[in-house]
Amino acid sequence: MKNLKYSFMVLLGGILYGTMSSFVKLSYSRGYYAAEIAFSQALLAALLLGTCLLIAGKGEKPDRKGLLSLLLVGSSAGLTNFLYYQSVSYISASLAIVILMQFTWFSLLLEWLIFRQRPGRPALVTVAFILVGTVMAGDLLQPGLSFSWQGLMLALASSFTYAVYIVANSRVGKGVRWQAKSTLIMTGSALTIFLINAPVIVSANHFGYTFLSWALFLAIVGTTIPTALFAAGIPKIGAGTSAILMTIEFPVAILCAYLVLQEAISPLQITGMMIMLAAISVMNYYKSLKN
């Protein structure tokens, strides 16, 4: 029952996170930029989570090494959001989420290179299915298809940093309370985004009531709640099971792109989505058996 609670937390975090690409792309129609959106979202989330930390009072605190580790985990989260938000300014939200889901096999690669956990034949077969599903779900075989390679590479980079975030989050700060862990993660996220985009953020002139409303909505729904849920749930159920549950982001993002942005979805794309979801679930099931 306890694991069920933490599994539901990770699942809910994935659902909320999956809605973000559509709303971020919608905010671009008001003239906002990925850098200011991502930074404001992370900063407000850090403040909100910091408030939760103050209200919660004393608890297990990380040492200096743990603090630095959690800030670095936050850096990967910040890079993921910024790169992903940048990508949807060049490509459709539905294509961006298809590319983001490549984090599943990126996580395999990281575990192989860093932790010497060599993937077996079932994992390699499912990676092949993921790639086939990606081509179908992204409608990449459409004759005369035109898309931005810059947007594609930004989305691919975000999938890599997302894999780093999930693997690191499952291994760092296990004994730290979720309030402190998630606050440090979002602090590291905000700092990283600011350091990369300081000139754009400082010179931005959109910081009014309307922009604050957008940023607050994105911070609460897309960052504060998911980060807290992931910080509490992922260490309890592990990276493998978490990755299975977080695939819910994929259909949620596609559905939101259809409902909010009116992006078309073909039967071929739906078939590709189903292949990817099945392959990702099978791959991460085998990963969870090893953990």
mmCIF file of C-alpha atoms in Angstrom:
data_model
loop_
_atom_site.group_PDB
_atom_site.id
_atom_site.type_symbol
_atom_site.label_atom_id
_atom_site.label_comp_id
_atom_site.label_asym_id
_atom_site.label_seq_id
_atom_site.Cartn_x
_atom_site.Cartn_y
_atom_site.Cartn_z
ATOM 1 C CA MET A 1 0.000 0.000 0.000
ATOM 2 C CA LYS A 2 2.913 2.322 0.812
ATOM 3 C CA ASN A 3 4.518 1.707 -2.598
ATOM 4 C CA LEU A 4 1.134 2.289 -4.215
ATOM 5 C CA LYS A 5 1.005 5.741 -2.625
ATOM 6 C CA TYR A 6 4.438 6.692 -3.914
ATOM 7 C CA SER A 7 3.655 5.232 -7.347
ATOM 8 C CA PHE A 8 0.540 7.410 -7.537
ATOM 9 C CA MET A 9 2.634 10.457 -6.594
ATOM 10 C CA VAL A 10 5.066 9.838 -9.472
ATOM 11 C CA LEU A 11 2.167 9.137 -11.859
ATOM 12 C CA LEU A 12 0.407 12.391 -10.924
ATOM 13 C CA GLY A 13 3.656 14.329 -11.311
ATOM 14 C CA GLY A 14 4.056 12.894 -14.809
ATOM 15 C CA ILE A 15 0.492 13.858 -15.756
ATOM 16 C CA LEU A 16 0.984 17.448 -14.629
ATOM 17 C CA TYR A 17 4.398 17.729 -16.287
ATOM 18 C CA GLY A 18 2.944 16.382 -19.538
ATOM 19 C CA THR A 19 0.582 19.343 -19.877
ATOM 20 C CA MET A 20 3.341 21.959 -19.845
ATOM 21 C CA SER A 21 4.590 21.997 -23.447
ATOM 22 C CA SER A 22 1.190 23.040 -24.793
ATOM 23 C CA PHE A 23 0.714 25.857 -22.289
ATOM 24 C CA VAL A 24 4.293 27.077 -22.739
ATOM 25 C CA LYS A 25 3.824 27.156 -26.515
ATOM 26 C CA LEU A 26 0.566 29.049 -25.961
ATOM 27 C CA SER A 27 2.450 31.630 -23.877
ATOM 28 C CA TYR A 28 4.778 32.297 -26.829
ATOM 29 C CA SER A 29 1.830 33.818 -28.687
ATOM 30 C CA ARG A 30 1.976 36.622 -26.115
ATOM 31 C CA GLY A 31 5.592 37.360 -27.005
ATOM 32 C CA TYR A 32 7.274 35.584 -24.088
ATOM 33 C CA TYR A 33 10.606 33.743 -24.411
ATOM 34 C CA ALA A 34 11.675 30.292 -23.239
ATOM 35 C CA ALA A 35 14.433 31.717 -21.021
ATOM 36 C CA GLU A 36 12.195 34.052 -19.012
ATOM 37 C CA ILE A 37 9.402 31.488 -18.766
ATOM 38 C CA ALA A 38 11.724 28.693 -17.582
ATOM 39 C CA PHE A 39 13.601 30.950 -15.120
ATOM 40 C CA SER A 40 10.476 32.517 -13.605
ATOM 41 C CA GLN A 41 8.859 29.122 -13.329
ATOM 42 C CA ALA A 42 11.878 27.645 -11.514
ATOM 43 C CA LEU A 43 12.395 30.685 -9.256
ATOM 44 C CA LEU A 44 8.748 30.836 -8.161
ATOM 45 C CA ALA A 45 8.741 27.083 -7.587
ATOM 46 C CA ALA A 46 11.861 27.366 -5.421
ATOM 47 C CA LEU A 47 10.182 30.113 -3.359
ATOM 48 C CA LEU A 48 6.962 28.110 -2.965
ATOM 49 C CA LEU A 49 8.821 24.953 -1.985
ATOM 50 C CA GLY A 50 11.062 26.964 0.345
ATOM 51 C CA THR A 51 7.921 28.226 2.080
ATOM 52 C CA CYS A 52 6.787 24.614 2.533
ATOM 53 C CA LEU A 53 10.203 23.847 4.022
ATOM 54 C CA LEU A 54 9.912 26.693 6.535
ATOM 55 C CA ILE A 55 6.397 25.627 7.545
ATOM 56 C CA ALA A 56 7.466 21.978 7.934
ATOM 57 C CA GLY A 57 10.198 22.985 10.382
ATOM 58 C CA LYS A 58 13.163 20.850 11.294
ATOM 59 C CA GLY A 59 13.995 17.632 9.544
ATOM 60 C CA GLU A 60 16.860 15.702 8.041
ATOM 61 C CA LYS A 61 19.145 18.173 6.265
ATOM 62 C CA PRO A 62 21.779 17.334 3.675
ATOM 63 C CA ASP A 63 25.457 17.837 4.414
ATOM 64 C CA ARG A 64 27.616 20.029 2.190
ATOM 65 C CA LYS A 65 28.226 17.222 -0.301
ATOM 66 C CA GLY A 66 24.533 16.320 -0.379
ATOM 67 C CA LEU A 67 23.566 19.960 -0.829
ATOM 68 C CA LEU A 68 25.875 20.315 -3.829
ATOM 69 C CA SER A 69 24.596 17.049 -5.286
ATOM 70 C CA LEU A 70 20.971 18.185 -5.075
ATOM 71 C CA LEU A 71 21.827 21.537 -6.657
ATOM 72 C CA LEU A 72 23.440 19.625 -9.535
ATOM 73 C CA VAL A 73 20.322 17.439 -9.854
ATOM 74 C CA GLY A 74 18.420 20.715 -10.099
ATOM 75 C CA SER A 75 20.757 21.868 -12.848
ATOM 76 C CA SER A 76 19.740 18.875 -14.962
ATOM 77 C CA ALA A 77 16.065 19.646 -14.286
ATOM 78 C CA GLY A 78 16.570 23.298 -15.243
ATOM 79 C CA LEU A 79 18.386 22.389 -18.439
ATOM 80 C CA THR A 80 15.615 19.932 -19.316
ATOM 81 C CA ASN A 81 12.892 22.562 -18.958
ATOM 82 C CA PHE A 82 14.807 25.280 -20.798
ATOM 83 C CA LEU A 83 15.876 23.049 -23.714
ATOM 84 C CA TYR A 84 12.405 21.515 -24.002
ATOM 85 C CA TYR A 85 10.705 24.909 -23.923
ATOM 86 C CA GLN A 86 13.138 26.182 -26.539
ATOM 87 C CA SER A 87 12.378 23.204 -28.769
ATOM 88 C CA VAL A 88 8.608 23.878 -28.866
ATOM 89 C CA SER A 89 9.292 27.333 -30.278
ATOM 90 C CA TYR A 90 10.719 25.579 -33.377
ATOM 91 C CA ILE A 91 8.718 22.343 -33.645
ATOM 92 C CA SER A 92 5.239 21.127 -32.693
ATOM 93 C CA ALA A 93 4.520 20.199 -29.082
ATOM 94 C CA SER A 94 3.569 16.673 -30.171
ATOM 95 C CA LEU A 95 6.900 16.134 -31.973
ATOM 96 C CA ALA A 96 8.817 17.623 -29.028
ATOM 97 C CA ILE A 97 7.307 15.132 -26.568
ATOM 98 C CA VAL A 98 8.061 12.234 -28.945
ATOM 99 C CA ILE A 99 11.734 13.241 -28.927
ATOM 100 C CA LEU A 100 11.725 13.883 -25.160
ATOM 101 C CA MET A 101 10.647 10.283 -24.557
ATOM 102 C CA GLN A 102 14.051 9.139 -25.806
ATOM 103 C CA PHE A 103 15.148 9.700 -22.191
ATOM 104 C CA THR A 104 14.280 6.031 -21.622
ATOM 105 C CA TRP A 105 17.147 4.641 -23.676
ATOM 106 C CA PHE A 106 19.405 7.534 -22.691
ATOM 107 C CA SER A 107 18.985 6.363 -19.082
ATOM 108 C CA LEU A 108 20.116 2.877 -20.165
ATOM 109 C CA LEU A 109 23.190 4.395 -21.786
ATOM 110 C CA LEU A 110 24.020 6.415 -18.662
ATOM 111 C CA GLU A 111 23.691 3.392 -16.395
ATOM 112 C CA TRP A 112 25.965 1.437 -18.742
ATOM 113 C CA LEU A 113 28.645 4.137 -18.978
ATOM 114 C CA ILE A 114 28.589 5.310 -15.346
ATOM 115 C CA PHE A 115 27.429 2.324 -13.293
ATOM 116 C CA ARG A 116 28.628 -0.475 -15.628
ATOM 117 C CA GLN A 117 25.116 -1.915 -15.915
ATOM 118 C CA ARG A 118 25.288 -3.314 -19.429
ATOM 119 C CA PRO A 119 21.873 -3.562 -21.146
ATOM 120 C CA GLY A 120 20.738 -7.040 -22.090
ATOM 121 C CA ARG A 121 19.148 -8.247 -25.315
ATOM 122 C CA PRO A 122 15.545 -7.447 -24.213
ATOM 123 C CA ALA A 123 16.559 -3.837 -23.557
ATOM 124 C CA LEU A 124 18.250 -3.517 -26.953
ATOM 125 C CA VAL A 125 15.190 -4.972 -28.710
ATOM 126 C CA THR A 126 12.875 -2.529 -26.953
ATOM 127 C CA VAL A 127 15.174 0.379 -27.881
ATOM 128 C CA ALA A 128 14.738 -0.660 -31.526
ATOM 129 C CA PHE A 129 10.951 -0.589 -31.068
ATOM 130 C CA ILE A 130 11.179 2.831 -29.415
ATOM 131 C CA LEU A 131 13.075 4.183 -32.411
ATOM 132 C CA VAL A 132 10.535 2.691 -34.852
ATOM 133 C CA GLY A 133 7.697 4.141 -32.786
ATOM 134 C CA THR A 134 9.460 7.508 -32.721
ATOM 135 C CA VAL A 135 9.572 7.668 -36.517
ATOM 136 C CA MET A 136 5.863 6.777 -36.707
ATOM 137 C CA ALA A 137 4.658 8.969 -33.809
ATOM 138 C CA GLY A 138 6.650 11.923 -35.083
ATOM 139 C CA ASP A 139 5.232 11.361 -38.582
ATOM 140 C CA LEU A 140 8.808 11.575 -39.840
ATOM 141 C CA LEU A 141 8.046 9.482 -42.964
ATOM 142 C CA GLN A 142 5.521 11.974 -44.287
ATOM 143 C CA PRO A 143 6.442 12.967 -47.886
ATOM 144 C CA GLY A 144 7.794 16.497 -48.106
ATOM 145 C CA LEU A 145 7.955 16.800 -44.308
ATOM 146 C CA SER A 146 9.584 20.035 -43.172
ATOM 147 C CA PHE A 147 10.742 20.624 -39.625
ATOM 148 C CA SER A 148 13.447 22.527 -37.763
ATOM 149 C CA TRP A 149 16.628 20.559 -37.116
ATOM 150 C CA GLN A 150 17.465 23.081 -34.403
ATOM 151 C CA GLY A 151 14.201 22.295 -32.611
ATOM 152 C CA LEU A 152 14.808 18.577 -33.030
ATOM 153 C CA MET A 153 18.308 18.776 -31.515
ATOM 154 C CA LEU A 154 17.065 20.930 -28.618
ATOM 155 C CA ALA A 155 14.367 18.339 -27.836
ATOM 156 C CA LEU A 156 16.945 15.532 -28.063
ATOM 157 C CA ALA A 157 19.263 17.406 -25.690
ATOM 158 C CA SER A 158 16.371 17.857 -23.253
ATOM 159 C CA SER A 159 15.700 14.107 -23.344
ATOM 160 C CA PHE A 160 19.330 13.463 -22.360
ATOM 161 C CA THR A 161 19.264 15.909 -19.446
ATOM 162 C CA TYR A 162 15.915 14.439 -18.367
ATOM 163 C CA ALA A 163 17.552 10.996 -18.209
ATOM 164 C CA VAL A 164 20.328 12.499 -16.065
ATOM 165 C CA TYR A 165 17.705 14.042 -13.775
ATOM 166 C CA ILE A 166 15.775 10.780 -13.262
ATOM 167 C CA VAL A 167 18.870 8.628 -12.652
ATOM 168 C CA ALA A 168 20.421 11.198 -10.284
ATOM 169 C CA ASN A 169 17.145 11.881 -8.457
ATOM 170 C CA SER A 170 16.772 8.177 -7.672
ATOM 171 C CA ARG A 171 20.242 8.017 -6.097
ATOM 172 C CA VAL A 172 20.746 11.382 -4.394
ATOM 173 C CA GLY A 173 19.210 12.704 -1.178
ATOM 174 C CA LYS A 174 17.316 9.560 -0.185
ATOM 175 C CA GLY A 175 17.405 10.464 3.521
ATOM 176 C CA VAL A 176 16.463 14.118 2.991
ATOM 177 C CA ARG A 177 12.860 15.267 3.497
ATOM 178 C CA TRP A 178 11.019 16.050 0.267
ATOM 179 C CA GLN A 179 10.587 19.738 1.240
ATOM 180 C CA ALA A 180 14.350 20.308 1.517
ATOM 181 C CA LYS A 181 15.192 18.081 -1.450
ATOM 182 C CA SER A 182 12.736 19.675 -3.867
ATOM 183 C CA THR A 183 13.647 23.217 -2.712
ATOM 184 C CA LEU A 184 17.335 22.594 -3.412
ATOM 185 C CA ILE A 185 16.554 20.973 -6.755
ATOM 186 C CA MET A 186 14.514 23.968 -7.916
ATOM 187 C CA THR A 187 17.125 26.403 -6.567
ATOM 188 C CA GLY A 188 19.753 24.654 -8.677
ATOM 189 C CA SER A 189 17.346 24.738 -11.622
ATOM 190 C CA ALA A 190 16.741 28.495 -11.333
ATOM 191 C CA LEU A 191 20.462 29.259 -10.906
ATOM 192 C CA THR A 192 21.423 27.200 -13.955
ATOM 193 C CA ILE A 193 18.791 28.765 -16.201
ATOM 194 C CA PHE A 194 19.806 32.257 -15.054
ATOM 195 C CA LEU A 195 23.534 31.662 -15.587
ATOM 196 C CA ILE A 196 22.908 30.433 -19.137
ATOM 197 C CA ASN A 197 20.435 33.183 -20.064
ATOM 198 C CA ALA A 198 21.356 36.136 -17.812
ATOM 199 C CA PRO A 199 21.464 38.792 -20.595
ATOM 200 C CA VAL A 200 18.050 37.749 -21.987
ATOM 201 C CA ILE A 201 16.427 37.522 -18.554
ATOM 202 C CA VAL A 202 17.825 40.828 -17.279
ATOM 203 C CA SER A 203 16.805 42.721 -20.422
ATOM 204 C CA ALA A 204 13.301 41.183 -20.616
ATOM 205 C CA ASN A 205 10.492 43.711 -20.203
ATOM 206 C CA HIS A 206 7.578 41.301 -19.783
ATOM 207 C CA PHE A 207 7.576 41.165 -15.988
ATOM 208 C CA GLY A 208 4.057 42.472 -15.448
ATOM 209 C CA TYR A 209 0.844 41.113 -13.951
ATOM 210 C CA THR A 210 -0.076 39.009 -17.006
ATOM 211 C CA PHE A 211 3.378 37.451 -17.238
ATOM 212 C CA LEU A 212 3.392 36.782 -13.477
ATOM 213 C CA SER A 213 0.045 34.999 -13.815
ATOM 214 C CA TRP A 214 1.440 32.759 -16.547
ATOM 215 C CA ALA A 215 4.642 32.093 -14.593
ATOM 216 C CA LEU A 216 2.766 31.337 -11.368
ATOM 217 C CA PHE A 217 0.437 28.891 -13.123
ATOM 218 C CA LEU A 218 3.352 27.090 -14.790
ATOM 219 C CA ALA A 219 5.367 27.139 -11.551
ATOM 220 C CA ILE A 220 2.604 25.553 -9.480
ATOM 221 C CA VAL A 221 1.187 23.045 -11.960
ATOM 222 C CA GLY A 222 4.287 22.239 -14.000
ATOM 223 C CA THR A 223 7.114 22.543 -11.468
ATOM 224 C CA THR A 224 6.283 22.868 -7.766
ATOM 225 C CA ILE A 225 3.831 19.981 -7.488
ATOM 226 C CA PRO A 226 5.643 17.555 -9.882
ATOM 227 C CA THR A 227 9.063 18.275 -8.337
ATOM 228 C CA ALA A 228 7.727 17.649 -4.825
ATOM 229 C CA LEU A 229 5.969 14.466 -5.964
ATOM 230 C CA PHE A 230 9.072 13.190 -7.776
ATOM 231 C CA ALA A 231 11.366 14.070 -4.855
ATOM 232 C CA ALA A 232 9.139 12.107 -2.476
ATOM 233 C CA GLY A 233 8.213 9.225 -4.765
ATOM 234 C CA ILE A 234 11.151 8.366 -7.049
ATOM 235 C CA PRO A 235 13.624 7.351 -4.279
ATOM 236 C CA LYS A 236 10.967 5.095 -2.739
ATOM 237 C CA ILE A 237 10.061 3.111 -5.863
ATOM 238 C CA GLY A 238 13.304 3.435 -7.866
ATOM 239 C CA ALA A 239 14.267 4.847 -11.248
ATOM 240 C CA GLY A 240 12.982 1.847 -13.256
ATOM 241 C CA THR A 241 9.428 1.850 -11.925
ATOM 242 C CA SER A 242 9.382 5.656 -11.951
ATOM 243 C CA ALA A 243 10.347 5.740 -15.622
ATOM 244 C CA ILE A 244 7.481 3.349 -16.438
ATOM 245 C CA LEU A 245 4.970 5.571 -14.641
ATOM 246 C CA MET A 246 6.408 8.779 -16.105
ATOM 247 C CA THR A 247 5.640 7.583 -19.626
ATOM 248 C CA ILE A 248 2.152 8.937 -18.858
ATOM 249 C CA GLU A 249 3.639 12.309 -19.856
ATOM 250 C CA PHE A 250 3.637 11.131 -23.456
ATOM 251 C CA PRO A 251 -0.103 10.564 -24.098
ATOM 252 C CA VAL A 252 -1.004 13.506 -21.841
ATOM 253 C CA ALA A 253 1.243 15.866 -23.839
ATOM 254 C CA ILE A 254 -0.134 14.580 -27.154
ATOM 255 C CA LEU A 255 -3.722 14.953 -25.918
ATOM 256 C CA CYS A 256 -3.046 18.483 -24.646
ATOM 257 C CA ALA A 257 -1.434 19.460 -27.955
ATOM 258 C CA TYR A 258 -4.592 18.238 -29.688
ATOM 259 C CA LEU A 259 -7.024 19.989 -27.310
ATOM 260 C CA VAL A 260 -5.131 23.216 -26.525
ATOM 261 C CA LEU A 261 -3.153 23.831 -29.730
ATOM 262 C CA GLN A 262 -5.379 21.936 -32.187
ATOM 263 C CA GLU A 263 -2.400 19.948 -33.468
ATOM 264 C CA ALA A 264 -3.553 17.140 -35.769
ATOM 265 C CA ILE A 265 -2.928 13.503 -34.860
ATOM 266 C CA SER A 266 -2.967 10.830 -37.585
ATOM 267 C CA PRO A 267 -3.714 7.092 -37.132
ATOM 268 C CA LEU A 268 -0.030 6.396 -37.942
ATOM 269 C CA GLN A 269 1.040 8.684 -35.080
ATOM 270 C CA ILE A 270 -1.353 6.980 -32.667
ATOM 271 C CA THR A 271 0.065 3.596 -33.681
ATOM 272 C CA GLY A 272 3.600 4.893 -33.144
ATOM 273 C CA MET A 273 2.600 6.218 -29.720
ATOM 274 C CA MET A 274 1.250 2.813 -28.696
ATOM 275 C CA ILE A 275 4.432 1.069 -29.892
ATOM 276 C CA MET A 276 6.596 3.534 -27.949
ATOM 277 C CA LEU A 277 4.533 3.262 -24.774
ATOM 278 C CA ALA A 278 4.581 -0.532 -24.915
ATOM 279 C CA ALA A 279 8.331 -0.658 -25.607
ATOM 280 C CA ILE A 280 9.150 1.867 -22.869
ATOM 281 C CA SER A 281 7.009 0.003 -20.325
ATOM 282 C CA VAL A 282 8.594 -3.366 -21.175
ATOM 283 C CA MET A 283 12.122 -1.951 -21.048
ATOM 284 C CA ASN A 284 11.632 -0.293 -17.692
ATOM 285 C CA TYR A 285 9.886 -3.385 -16.321
ATOM 286 C CA TYR A 286 13.046 -5.368 -16.988
ATOM 287 C CA LYS A 287 15.107 -2.571 -15.422
ATOM 288 C CA SER A 288 12.952 -2.640 -12.277
ATOM 289 C CA LEU A 289 13.488 -6.414 -11.938
ATOM 290 C CA LYS A 290 17.246 -5.855 -11.777
ATOM 291 C CA ASN A 291 17.012 -3.173 -9.060
#
